[in-house]
Amino acid sequence: MAAAAVTSNGGAAAANGGPAPGRLASVYSEVQTNRLLHALPLPSVLRSSFAIVDGPASSAAGSPDEIAKLFPNLFGQPSASLVPSAQPLPTRPLKVGVVLSGGQAPGGHNVICGIFDYLQEFAKGSTLYGFKGGPAGIMKCKYAELTSDYVYPYRNQGGFDMICSGRDKIETPEQFKQAEDTANKLDLDGLVVIGGDDSNTNACLLGEYFRSRNMKTRVIGCPKTIDGDLKCKEVPTSFGFDTACKIYSEMIGNVMTDARSTGKYYHFVRLMGRAASHITLECALQTHPNAALIGEEVAAKKQTLKNVTDNITDIICKRADLGYNYGVILIPEGLIDFIPEVQKLIAELNEILAHDVVDEAGTWKSKLQPESRALFDFLPKTIQEQLMLERDPHGNVQVAKIETEKMLITMVETELEKRKAEGKYPANFRGQAHFFGYEGRCGLPTNFDSSYCYALGYGSGALLQSGKTGLITSVGNLAAPVEEWTVGGTALTSLMDVERRHGKFKPVIKKAMVELDGAPFKKFASMRDEWAIKNRYISPGPIQFSGPGSNDSNHTLMLELGAQA
Amino acid sequence: MAAAAVTSNGGAAAANGGPAPGRLASVYSEVQTNRLLHALPLPSVLRSSFAIVDGPASSAAGSPDEIAKLFPNLFGQPSASLVPSAQPLPTRPLKVGVVLSGGQAPGGHNVICGIFDYLQEFAKGSTLYGFKGGPAGIMKCKYAELTSDYVYPYRNQGGFDMICSGRDKIETPEQFKQAEDTANKLDLDGLVVIGGDDSNTNACLLGEYFRSRNMKTRVIGCPKTIDGDLKCKEVPTSFGFDTACKIYSEMIGNVMTDARSTGKYYHFVRLMGRAASHITLECALQTHPNAALIGEEVAAKKQTLKNVTDNITDIICKRADLGYNYGVILIPEGLIDFIPEVQKLIAELNEILAHDVVDEAGTWKSKLQPESRALFDFLPKTIQEQLMLERDPHGNVQVAKIETEKMLITMVETELEKRKAEGKYPANFRGQAHFFGYEGRCGLPTNFDSSYCYALGYGSGALLQSGKTGLITSVGNLAAPVEEWTVGGTALTSLMDVERRHGKFKPVIKKAMVELDGAPFKKFASMRDEWAIKNRYISPGPIQFSGPGSNDSNHTLMLELGAQA
């Protein structure tokens, strides 16, 4: 409970009153202070001198010819691995920039700390610049020089507030030129871009551009997103996923205990993850809910909203027969994006709302296709209104604003009333809606995310020092203790495919979706019938930073690595 | 991450497949298992033989004459204190019942474990019955015999699912007779009622009734409620408050980090606490938000909804001038119950909605008093609709269903638009609504709540063994280490006053509201102007069960005890 101001000379002490950058004047809780002092283990290869070994030439995730054309200088680069070596990398001071791009993820600060410490250790006299507010900071040359005092208070702390983040993209020729000017002005040897799939694609385009301009500035990416949808064989996970899932799972576990104690509520919990349902799947594996909807499965089975509703209703009825009138159901926030008929309805609505008058009497509805009309009428009134009223600046329906968990509660309620009238459901349904979102993406990083990010930062420094560009830092062998983790880099172009947009090929790193034949989903699928009916709830409790379990990562990662059955 | 089934012989192991009561077949997380093995310290007075010393005769919190008439057998009982003694209490096997009443609070299971262990230790051969589903379990004689195997898996675990709870009351003569029959049937020497203010009043009425019937069954109460509004000099806190506030504060701290990192959202966080604002105040002391509304202050200052809105808007404008377009604001869920004009409007609405036709054109509104009409028109449309549509079975407006945080966001938004038009607000306001509720009341109890509840249970056993009735167990000196805590009981009648309902005097334990001249509020009031403008956010992080800070309780308690400045 004791709170103290933070200083750079060893944790909490009275602030000295002088101007303090960033968090230096902040007041820290005991847990924050304790985390500040938490020592970060490093993979053993980073603890003494190493060399970098290249693998074979790489290709692309798809359309290699197109990717080769888009990245003439970078396509085909080999993967790089750090290996112990008596002969250290040639050491000289570097000027390096770092930028945080997109939504926050626990551990981002540790990537920066890792780069900083790497440069201090292996390239003495180096300078690290933090671009402020995301890629816009690069374009506007808005930055802070990251000193030991500046960086210190952020060790093992959540958030992105050391330099903040942003969602701008470097896209137009003018913007690339601005980035070039900044790199030249700061005389940058390297730039580390910490971001998700889009940001890493952007990082690679920037690396290609710098190379084409014969600039010395190298670009390295780092895999960040709590959604867990940026990963591949060599990059086993994105940072932040572990912490966010553990925070959500703690709360889900608490809600389960509540459900079991009260015996009268069905809790519908919406979780982050617009594109992929990894978070929902991981939280299900951690907590054993009565149902968890996986968007990818809904899409693969071409389920309708009625199917989804019926599946939940069936479970509720079965449980009622067993005397259980409570439960917990997990829902990914992107669910309705996976339902084809909903997409169709929304496209039609956008068209109608853009061109037609929406009359009170509802004659406008006759413009909907019959299936869409039927679906619209099937939706709860509040959702119909939301679809009509909540529009983005372009006049489009804001799917993101739809509270899917409340929608499902209303639809399940309606279906249960019908069944009750038919004598098929003897109980009373009471739904409770939850959304666990913001509170998860800014928590204090777990030991796993703290160590993983620190290694990513160190690795990024090593790749830049060895002159690499266009790689994403890859830290592997994550089922082993930190000492045995591998460190290297993977060609960003090898993760890419192309998409045709406005008649042009655009490179994209495909989001890693939940694989229905992957180990995490298969484990879930093998257990869910039991979880549905029996009460197998697990309460993971709060994240513990010491003691048993504190160094474990997550089920998804361990199952994918084959380290868990 | 490793999860294992729970057995009674030492934590996690494979379930033996036989029929297992309660949670015995449950799968536990590592943290749960670890908590199961967490040793519970006891106040030293409970560790060897003790005697019970009575204090002076007690009176009542108010209307002593009326209370004396309502409790002719119990009024005026002295407080009891346990003191070390070479001469132990006479030991004989007891038959004791225990019941959980009302909403869940972390630590309830430990009270039961404490009673169980006390009986095992000091009254060998005793039997403990757990009444199922709250007071209804007493009336229906629905119970489980609590054995070592039954109780074991619930040690230091959240929830109330060992025997579950309920909100029924023992009120009518028939219901008292049912309770008498149960007590006689089970040959009960004592009954422990774990509950809030109402349940403890009820416990005292039951104790009085049993005494008047010359029954041997004694009744002891225990102070439970996360809301923290059952406390007095001798009962310094109710259990569950500590854990719930720490869980909410963790999430608030995360949201603050998010706000500071993103720089563009105002998070409006609604917290539990319908009657008193202790939770909001404690969370404010733990996290330092930009604003926290305390219902008791709003009522004392007779603030209107417009005042409340303007105060928040002023802070947002001041912060905008400083370049901060983000923030965090805490709101107690009972806020609008504290605003007199809202109460008046709701009373009028209930009257109108009960008797009149509500026409689309809105002519019904002319039946509202002018001030109420003005207030109704001031409310956001969604709230107007909620007031009109969401009704309880008696046709009354459901104030509890109003999402106060969303209401305030809309009202602040409207006010800011006005100021913007006047050139007084240069920024863009984006509000995010949160409700932290269920996930807090069922968490794993903190070390403080675990120990406090265990001592409450032990103390309840001691009071029953010494033949006490009509007392609430009181554990004191809570700023000291557990060994030095005091244990005793306080006459429930001494906490009571009367209220006149339907022409009759009813005894009530007055809810302990936030005292505006109490140390916790004064500390908050002395800091809040700084917190409003400067960013003094603290992120308490997840509850840690070991290491620094893990044995601290909360600010409210320490400030009230004078153990914190």
PDB file of C-alpha atoms in Angstrom, chain A residues 187-401:
ATOM      1  CA  ASP A 187      21.949  10.064 -38.800  1.00  0.00           C
ATOM      2  CA  LEU A 188      20.140   6.849 -37.926  1.00  0.00           C
ATOM      3  CA  ASP A 189      21.915   3.533 -38.285  1.00  0.00           C
ATOM      4  CA  GLY A 190      18.724   1.718 -37.480  1.00  0.00           C
ATOM      5  CA  LEU A 191      15.053   1.894 -36.640  1.00  0.00           C
ATOM      6  CA  VAL A 192      13.041  -0.623 -34.620  1.00  0.00           C
ATOM      7  CA  VAL A 193       9.328  -0.714 -35.367  1.00  0.00           C
ATOM      8  CA  ILE A 194       7.275  -2.349 -32.620  1.00  0.00           C
ATOM      9  CA  GLY A 195       3.875  -3.204 -34.005  1.00  0.00           C
ATOM     10  CA  GLY A 196       1.336  -5.627 -35.421  1.00  0.00           C
ATOM     11  CA  ASP A 197       0.961  -7.099 -38.900  1.00  0.00           C
ATOM     12  CA  ASP A 198       0.308  -3.778 -40.656  1.00  0.00           C
ATOM     13  CA  SER A 199       3.114  -1.981 -38.855  1.00  0.00           C
ATOM     14  CA  ASN A 200       5.591  -4.727 -39.652  1.00  0.00           C
ATOM     15  CA  THR A 201       4.559  -4.641 -43.318  1.00  0.00           C
ATOM     16  CA  ASN A 202       5.133  -0.900 -43.163  1.00  0.00           C
ATOM     17  CA  ALA A 203       8.507  -1.452 -41.483  1.00  0.00           C
ATOM     18  CA  CYS A 204       9.558  -3.673 -44.355  1.00  0.00           C
ATOM     19  CA  LEU A 205       8.431  -1.134 -46.965  1.00  0.00           C
ATOM     20  CA  LEU A 206      10.471   1.482 -45.123  1.00  0.00           C
ATOM     21  CA  GLY A 207      13.496  -0.822 -45.007  1.00  0.00           C
ATOM     22  CA  GLU A 208      13.125  -1.428 -48.738  1.00  0.00           C
ATOM     23  CA  TYR A 209      12.831   2.318 -49.391  1.00  0.00           C
ATOM     24  CA  PHE A 210      15.883   3.186 -47.294  1.00  0.00           C
ATOM     25  CA  ARG A 211      17.881   0.469 -49.043  1.00  0.00           C
ATOM     26  CA  SER A 212      16.741   1.715 -52.461  1.00  0.00           C
ATOM     27  CA  ARG A 213      17.955   5.182 -51.502  1.00  0.00           C
ATOM     28  CA  ASN A 214      21.298   3.729 -50.476  1.00  0.00           C
ATOM     29  CA  MET A 215      20.760   4.954 -46.944  1.00  0.00           C
ATOM     30  CA  LYS A 216      22.545   3.349 -44.035  1.00  0.00           C
ATOM     31  CA  THR A 217      19.347   3.178 -41.935  1.00  0.00           C
ATOM     32  CA  ARG A 218      18.285  -0.413 -41.273  1.00  0.00           C
ATOM     33  CA  VAL A 219      14.766  -1.344 -40.182  1.00  0.00           C
ATOM     34  CA  ILE A 220      13.855  -4.183 -37.816  1.00  0.00           C
ATOM     35  CA  GLY A 221      10.335  -5.159 -36.741  1.00  0.00           C
ATOM     36  CA  CYS A 222       9.059  -6.613 -33.444  1.00  0.00           C
ATOM     37  CA  PRO A 223       5.866  -8.692 -33.077  1.00  0.00           C
ATOM     38  CA  LYS A 224       3.331  -6.856 -30.885  1.00  0.00           C
ATOM     39  CA  THR A 225      -0.387  -7.463 -30.401  1.00  0.00           C
ATOM     40  CA  ILE A 226      -2.491  -8.755 -27.540  1.00  0.00           C
ATOM     41  CA  ASP A 227      -4.725 -10.367 -30.170  1.00  0.00           C
ATOM     42  CA  GLY A 228      -2.036 -12.992 -30.803  1.00  0.00           C
ATOM     43  CA  ASP A 229      -2.621 -12.927 -34.573  1.00  0.00           C
ATOM     44  CA  LEU A 230       0.924 -12.050 -35.626  1.00  0.00           C
ATOM     45  CA  LYS A 231       2.909 -15.257 -35.473  1.00  0.00           C
ATOM     46  CA  CYS A 232       4.544 -17.870 -37.657  1.00  0.00           C
ATOM     47  CA  LYS A 233       6.896 -20.786 -37.261  1.00  0.00           C
ATOM     48  CA  GLU A 234       9.899 -18.621 -36.391  1.00  0.00           C
ATOM     49  CA  VAL A 235       7.948 -16.010 -34.400  1.00  0.00           C
ATOM     50  CA  PRO A 236       5.980 -18.230 -32.039  1.00  0.00           C
ATOM     51  CA  THR A 237       3.912 -15.479 -30.413  1.00  0.00           C
ATOM     52  CA  SER A 238       3.331 -11.755 -30.292  1.00  0.00           C
ATOM     53  CA  PHE A 239       4.007 -10.012 -27.027  1.00  0.00           C
ATOM     54  CA  GLY A 240       1.184  -8.825 -24.796  1.00  0.00           C
ATOM     55  CA  PHE A 241      -1.056 -11.800 -25.572  1.00  0.00           C
ATOM     56  CA  ASP A 242       0.161 -13.674 -22.502  1.00  0.00           C
ATOM     57  CA  THR A 243      -0.537 -10.827 -20.056  1.00  0.00           C
ATOM     58  CA  ALA A 244      -3.846  -9.783 -21.551  1.00  0.00           C
ATOM     59  CA  CYS A 245      -5.197 -13.357 -21.544  1.00  0.00           C
ATOM     60  CA  LYS A 246      -4.133 -13.825 -17.932  1.00  0.00           C
ATOM     61  CA  ILE A 247      -5.861 -10.614 -16.826  1.00  0.00           C
ATOM     62  CA  TYR A 248      -9.043 -11.543 -18.662  1.00  0.00           C
ATOM     63  CA  SER A 249      -8.867 -15.101 -17.333  1.00  0.00           C
ATOM     64  CA  GLU A 250      -8.563 -13.873 -13.769  1.00  0.00           C
ATOM     65  CA  MET A 251     -11.762 -11.912 -14.197  1.00  0.00           C
ATOM     66  CA  ILE A 252     -13.541 -14.727 -16.022  1.00  0.00           C
ATOM     67  CA  GLY A 253     -12.543 -17.092 -13.212  1.00  0.00           C
ATOM     68  CA  ASN A 254     -13.991 -14.663 -10.678  1.00  0.00           C
ATOM     69  CA  VAL A 255     -17.213 -14.362 -12.644  1.00  0.00           C
ATOM     70  CA  MET A 256     -17.392 -18.178 -12.777  1.00  0.00           C
ATOM     71  CA  THR A 257     -17.108 -18.366  -9.005  1.00  0.00           C
ATOM     72  CA  ASP A 258     -19.824 -15.738  -8.825  1.00  0.00           C
ATOM     73  CA  ALA A 259     -22.045 -17.715 -11.207  1.00  0.00           C
ATOM     74  CA  ARG A 260     -21.564 -20.914  -9.242  1.00  0.00           C
ATOM     75  CA  SER A 261     -22.212 -19.173  -5.925  1.00  0.00           C
ATOM     76  CA  THR A 262     -25.298 -17.272  -7.016  1.00  0.00           C
ATOM     77  CA  GLY A 263     -26.678 -20.044  -9.189  1.00  0.00           C
ATOM     78  CA  LYS A 264     -28.922 -17.793 -11.258  1.00  0.00           C
ATOM     79  CA  TYR A 265     -26.972 -15.833 -13.859  1.00  0.00           C
ATOM     80  CA  TYR A 266     -25.581 -16.533 -17.281  1.00  0.00           C
ATOM     81  CA  HIS A 267     -22.592 -14.288 -17.814  1.00  0.00           C
ATOM     82  CA  PHE A 268     -21.876 -13.399 -21.440  1.00  0.00           C
ATOM     83  CA  VAL A 269     -18.319 -12.112 -21.613  1.00  0.00           C
ATOM     84  CA  ARG A 270     -17.105 -10.288 -24.705  1.00  0.00           C
ATOM     85  CA  LEU A 271     -13.335 -10.319 -25.130  1.00  0.00           C
ATOM     86  CA  MET A 272     -10.943  -8.382 -27.333  1.00  0.00           C
ATOM     87  CA  GLY A 273      -9.916  -9.854 -30.680  1.00  0.00           C
ATOM     88  CA  ARG A 274     -11.646  -8.335 -33.672  1.00  0.00           C
ATOM     89  CA  ALA A 275      -9.901 -10.327 -36.386  1.00  0.00           C
ATOM     90  CA  ALA A 276      -8.883 -13.596 -34.730  1.00  0.00           C
ATOM     91  CA  SER A 277     -10.359 -15.413 -31.731  1.00  0.00           C
ATOM     92  CA  HIS A 278      -7.060 -16.395 -30.077  1.00  0.00           C
ATOM     93  CA  ILE A 279      -7.845 -14.496 -26.866  1.00  0.00           C
ATOM     94  CA  THR A 280     -11.214 -16.186 -26.467  1.00  0.00           C
ATOM     95  CA  LEU A 281      -9.661 -19.582 -27.148  1.00  0.00           C
ATOM     96  CA  GLU A 282      -6.810 -19.055 -24.681  1.00  0.00           C
ATOM     97  CA  CYS A 283      -9.160 -17.770 -21.980  1.00  0.00           C
ATOM     98  CA  ALA A 284     -11.360 -20.816 -22.569  1.00  0.00           C
ATOM     99  CA  LEU A 285      -8.357 -23.111 -22.109  1.00  0.00           C
ATOM    100  CA  GLN A 286      -7.471 -21.277 -18.914  1.00  0.00           C
ATOM    101  CA  THR A 287     -10.944 -21.174 -17.378  1.00  0.00           C
ATOM    102  CA  HIS A 288     -13.194 -23.915 -18.903  1.00  0.00           C
ATOM    103  CA  PRO A 289     -16.369 -21.948 -19.640  1.00  0.00           C
ATOM    104  CA  ASN A 290     -19.681 -23.551 -20.568  1.00  0.00           C
ATOM    105  CA  ALA A 291     -19.314 -22.214 -24.093  1.00  0.00           C
ATOM    106  CA  ALA A 292     -16.807 -20.180 -26.066  1.00  0.00           C
ATOM    107  CA  LEU A 293     -17.495 -18.992 -29.581  1.00  0.00           C
ATOM    108  CA  ILE A 294     -14.555 -19.148 -31.959  1.00  0.00           C
ATOM    109  CA  GLY A 295     -15.081 -16.868 -34.950  1.00  0.00           C
ATOM    110  CA  GLU A 296     -12.980 -18.984 -37.278  1.00  0.00           C
ATOM    111  CA  GLU A 297     -15.144 -22.029 -36.571  1.00  0.00           C
ATOM    112  CA  VAL A 298     -18.353 -20.058 -37.036  1.00  0.00           C
ATOM    113  CA  ALA A 299     -17.034 -18.923 -40.422  1.00  0.00           C
ATOM    114  CA  ALA A 300     -15.764 -22.368 -41.459  1.00  0.00           C
ATOM    115  CA  LYS A 301     -19.111 -23.938 -40.644  1.00  0.00           C
ATOM    116  CA  LYS A 302     -20.941 -21.048 -42.323  1.00  0.00           C
ATOM    117  CA  GLN A 303     -23.089 -20.642 -39.249  1.00  0.00           C
ATOM    118  CA  THR A 304     -25.942 -18.173 -39.146  1.00  0.00           C
ATOM    119  CA  LEU A 305     -26.778 -16.001 -36.179  1.00  0.00           C
ATOM    120  CA  LYS A 306     -29.684 -18.353 -35.573  1.00  0.00           C
ATOM    121  CA  ASN A 307     -27.280 -21.324 -35.443  1.00  0.00           C
ATOM    122  CA  VAL A 308     -25.070 -19.552 -32.940  1.00  0.00           C
ATOM    123  CA  THR A 309     -28.069 -18.605 -30.809  1.00  0.00           C
ATOM    124  CA  ASP A 310     -29.489 -22.121 -30.946  1.00  0.00           C
ATOM    125  CA  ASN A 311     -26.195 -23.684 -29.907  1.00  0.00           C
ATOM    126  CA  ILE A 312     -26.032 -21.529 -26.791  1.00  0.00           C
ATOM    127  CA  THR A 313     -29.715 -22.078 -26.064  1.00  0.00           C
ATOM    128  CA  ASP A 314     -29.265 -25.848 -26.356  1.00  0.00           C
ATOM    129  CA  ILE A 315     -26.503 -25.776 -23.749  1.00  0.00           C
ATOM    130  CA  ILE A 316     -28.633 -23.650 -21.408  1.00  0.00           C
ATOM    131  CA  CYS A 317     -31.531 -26.094 -21.744  1.00  0.00           C
ATOM    132  CA  LYS A 318     -29.327 -29.120 -21.140  1.00  0.00           C
ATOM    133  CA  ARG A 319     -27.892 -27.464 -18.035  1.00  0.00           C
ATOM    134  CA  ALA A 320     -31.375 -26.586 -16.810  1.00  0.00           C
ATOM    135  CA  ASP A 321     -32.281 -30.274 -17.014  1.00  0.00           C
ATOM    136  CA  LEU A 322     -29.302 -30.989 -14.750  1.00  0.00           C
ATOM    137  CA  GLY A 323     -30.374 -28.274 -12.324  1.00  0.00           C
ATOM    138  CA  TYR A 324     -27.738 -25.727 -13.333  1.00  0.00           C
ATOM    139  CA  ASN A 325     -29.309 -22.391 -14.166  1.00  0.00           C
ATOM    140  CA  TYR A 326     -26.097 -20.478 -14.443  1.00  0.00           C
ATOM    141  CA  GLY A 327     -23.088 -20.383 -16.666  1.00  0.00           C
ATOM    142  CA  VAL A 328     -20.347 -18.433 -18.387  1.00  0.00           C
ATOM    143  CA  ILE A 329     -20.063 -17.924 -22.140  1.00  0.00           C
ATOM    144  CA  LEU A 330     -17.124 -16.292 -23.923  1.00  0.00           C
ATOM    145  CA  ILE A 331     -17.545 -14.279 -27.102  1.00  0.00           C
ATOM    146  CA  PRO A 332     -14.837 -12.715 -29.304  1.00  0.00           C
ATOM    147  CA  GLU A 333     -15.663  -9.104 -30.123  1.00  0.00           C
ATOM    148  CA  GLY A 334     -15.225  -9.827 -33.827  1.00  0.00           C
ATOM    149  CA  LEU A 335     -17.840 -12.585 -33.823  1.00  0.00           C
ATOM    150  CA  ILE A 336     -20.348 -11.056 -36.197  1.00  0.00           C
ATOM    151  CA  ASP A 337     -17.623 -10.318 -38.720  1.00  0.00           C
ATOM    152  CA  PHE A 338     -17.372 -14.071 -39.118  1.00  0.00           C
ATOM    153  CA  ILE A 339     -21.041 -14.583 -39.918  1.00  0.00           C
ATOM    154  CA  PRO A 340     -21.544 -14.262 -43.687  1.00  0.00           C
ATOM    155  CA  GLU A 341     -25.233 -13.313 -43.522  1.00  0.00           C
ATOM    156  CA  VAL A 342     -24.463 -10.451 -41.116  1.00  0.00           C
ATOM    157  CA  GLN A 343     -21.792  -9.117 -43.463  1.00  0.00           C
ATOM    158  CA  LYS A 344     -24.300  -9.203 -46.290  1.00  0.00           C
ATOM    159  CA  LEU A 345     -26.927  -7.374 -44.255  1.00  0.00           C
ATOM    160  CA  ILE A 346     -24.467  -4.692 -43.231  1.00  0.00           C
ATOM    161  CA  ALA A 347     -23.306  -4.156 -46.807  1.00  0.00           C
ATOM    162  CA  GLU A 348     -26.921  -3.734 -47.906  1.00  0.00           C
ATOM    163  CA  LEU A 349     -27.664  -1.378 -45.019  1.00  0.00           C
ATOM    164  CA  ASN A 350     -24.671   0.780 -45.879  1.00  0.00           C
ATOM    165  CA  GLU A 351     -25.920   1.026 -49.436  1.00  0.00           C
ATOM    166  CA  ILE A 352     -29.494   1.864 -48.437  1.00  0.00           C
ATOM    167  CA  LEU A 353     -28.534   4.320 -45.709  1.00  0.00           C
ATOM    168  CA  ALA A 354     -26.216   6.125 -48.095  1.00  0.00           C
ATOM    169  CA  HIS A 355     -28.807   6.665 -50.823  1.00  0.00           C
ATOM    170  CA  ASP A 356     -32.305   6.330 -49.465  1.00  0.00           C
ATOM    171  CA  VAL A 357     -34.564   8.012 -47.005  1.00  0.00           C
ATOM    172  CA  VAL A 358     -35.214   5.869 -43.975  1.00  0.00           C
ATOM    173  CA  ASP A 359     -38.890   6.360 -43.247  1.00  0.00           C
ATOM    174  CA  GLU A 360     -40.476   5.710 -39.875  1.00  0.00           C
ATOM    175  CA  ALA A 361     -42.987   3.347 -41.401  1.00  0.00           C
ATOM    176  CA  GLY A 362     -40.151   1.067 -42.466  1.00  0.00           C
ATOM    177  CA  THR A 363     -40.931   0.841 -46.176  1.00  0.00           C
ATOM    178  CA  TRP A 364     -37.185   1.229 -46.752  1.00  0.00           C
ATOM    179  CA  LYS A 365     -36.805  -2.322 -45.500  1.00  0.00           C
ATOM    180  CA  SER A 366     -38.351  -3.606 -48.724  1.00  0.00           C
ATOM    181  CA  LYS A 367     -35.035  -2.684 -50.367  1.00  0.00           C
ATOM    182  CA  LEU A 368     -33.266  -5.405 -48.379  1.00  0.00           C
ATOM    183  CA  GLN A 369     -32.825  -8.813 -49.987  1.00  0.00           C
ATOM    184  CA  PRO A 370     -35.284 -11.336 -48.513  1.00  0.00           C
ATOM    185  CA  GLU A 371     -32.626 -13.161 -46.403  1.00  0.00           C
ATOM    186  CA  SER A 372     -31.257  -9.894 -45.094  1.00  0.00           C
ATOM    187  CA  ARG A 373     -34.759  -8.679 -44.369  1.00  0.00           C
ATOM    188  CA  ALA A 374     -35.425 -11.868 -42.402  1.00  0.00           C
ATOM    189  CA  LEU A 375     -32.155 -11.466 -40.478  1.00  0.00           C
ATOM    190  CA  PHE A 376     -32.883  -7.811 -39.723  1.00  0.00           C
ATOM    191  CA  ASP A 377     -36.298  -8.734 -38.353  1.00  0.00           C
ATOM    192  CA  PHE A 378     -34.677 -11.507 -36.285  1.00  0.00           C
ATOM    193  CA  LEU A 379     -32.356  -9.007 -34.562  1.00  0.00           C
ATOM    194  CA  PRO A 380     -33.307  -7.471 -31.218  1.00  0.00           C
ATOM    195  CA  LYS A 381     -34.805  -3.996 -31.503  1.00  0.00           C
ATOM    196  CA  THR A 382     -31.892  -2.343 -29.703  1.00  0.00           C
ATOM    197  CA  ILE A 383     -29.464  -3.821 -32.205  1.00  0.00           C
ATOM    198  CA  GLN A 384     -31.673  -2.756 -35.128  1.00  0.00           C
ATOM    199  CA  GLU A 385     -31.533   0.771 -33.753  1.00  0.00           C
ATOM    200  CA  GLN A 386     -27.799   0.601 -33.247  1.00  0.00           C
ATOM    201  CA  LEU A 387     -27.365  -0.479 -36.859  1.00  0.00           C
ATOM    202  CA  MET A 388     -29.501   2.417 -38.050  1.00  0.00           C
ATOM    203  CA  LEU A 389     -28.196   5.143 -35.787  1.00  0.00           C
ATOM    204  CA  GLU A 390     -24.530   4.552 -34.977  1.00  0.00           C
ATOM    205  CA  ARG A 391     -22.643   5.525 -38.105  1.00  0.00           C
ATOM    206  CA  ASP A 392     -19.050   6.399 -38.720  1.00  0.00           C
ATOM    207  CA  PRO A 393     -18.028   9.645 -40.476  1.00  0.00           C
ATOM    208  CA  HIS A 394     -18.390   7.861 -43.854  1.00  0.00           C
ATOM    209  CA  GLY A 395     -21.978   6.975 -42.999  1.00  0.00           C
ATOM    210  CA  ASN A 396     -21.194   3.295 -42.535  1.00  0.00           C
ATOM    211  CA  VAL A 397     -22.705   1.081 -39.882  1.00  0.00           C
ATOM    212  CA  GLN A 398     -20.246   0.788 -36.986  1.00  0.00           C
ATOM    213  CA  VAL A 399     -20.040  -2.930 -36.474  1.00  0.00           C
ATOM    214  CA  ALA A 400     -17.421  -2.422 -33.765  1.00  0.00           C
ATOM    215  CA  LYS A 401     -19.937  -0.576 -31.613  1.00  0.00           C
TER     216      LYS A 401
END
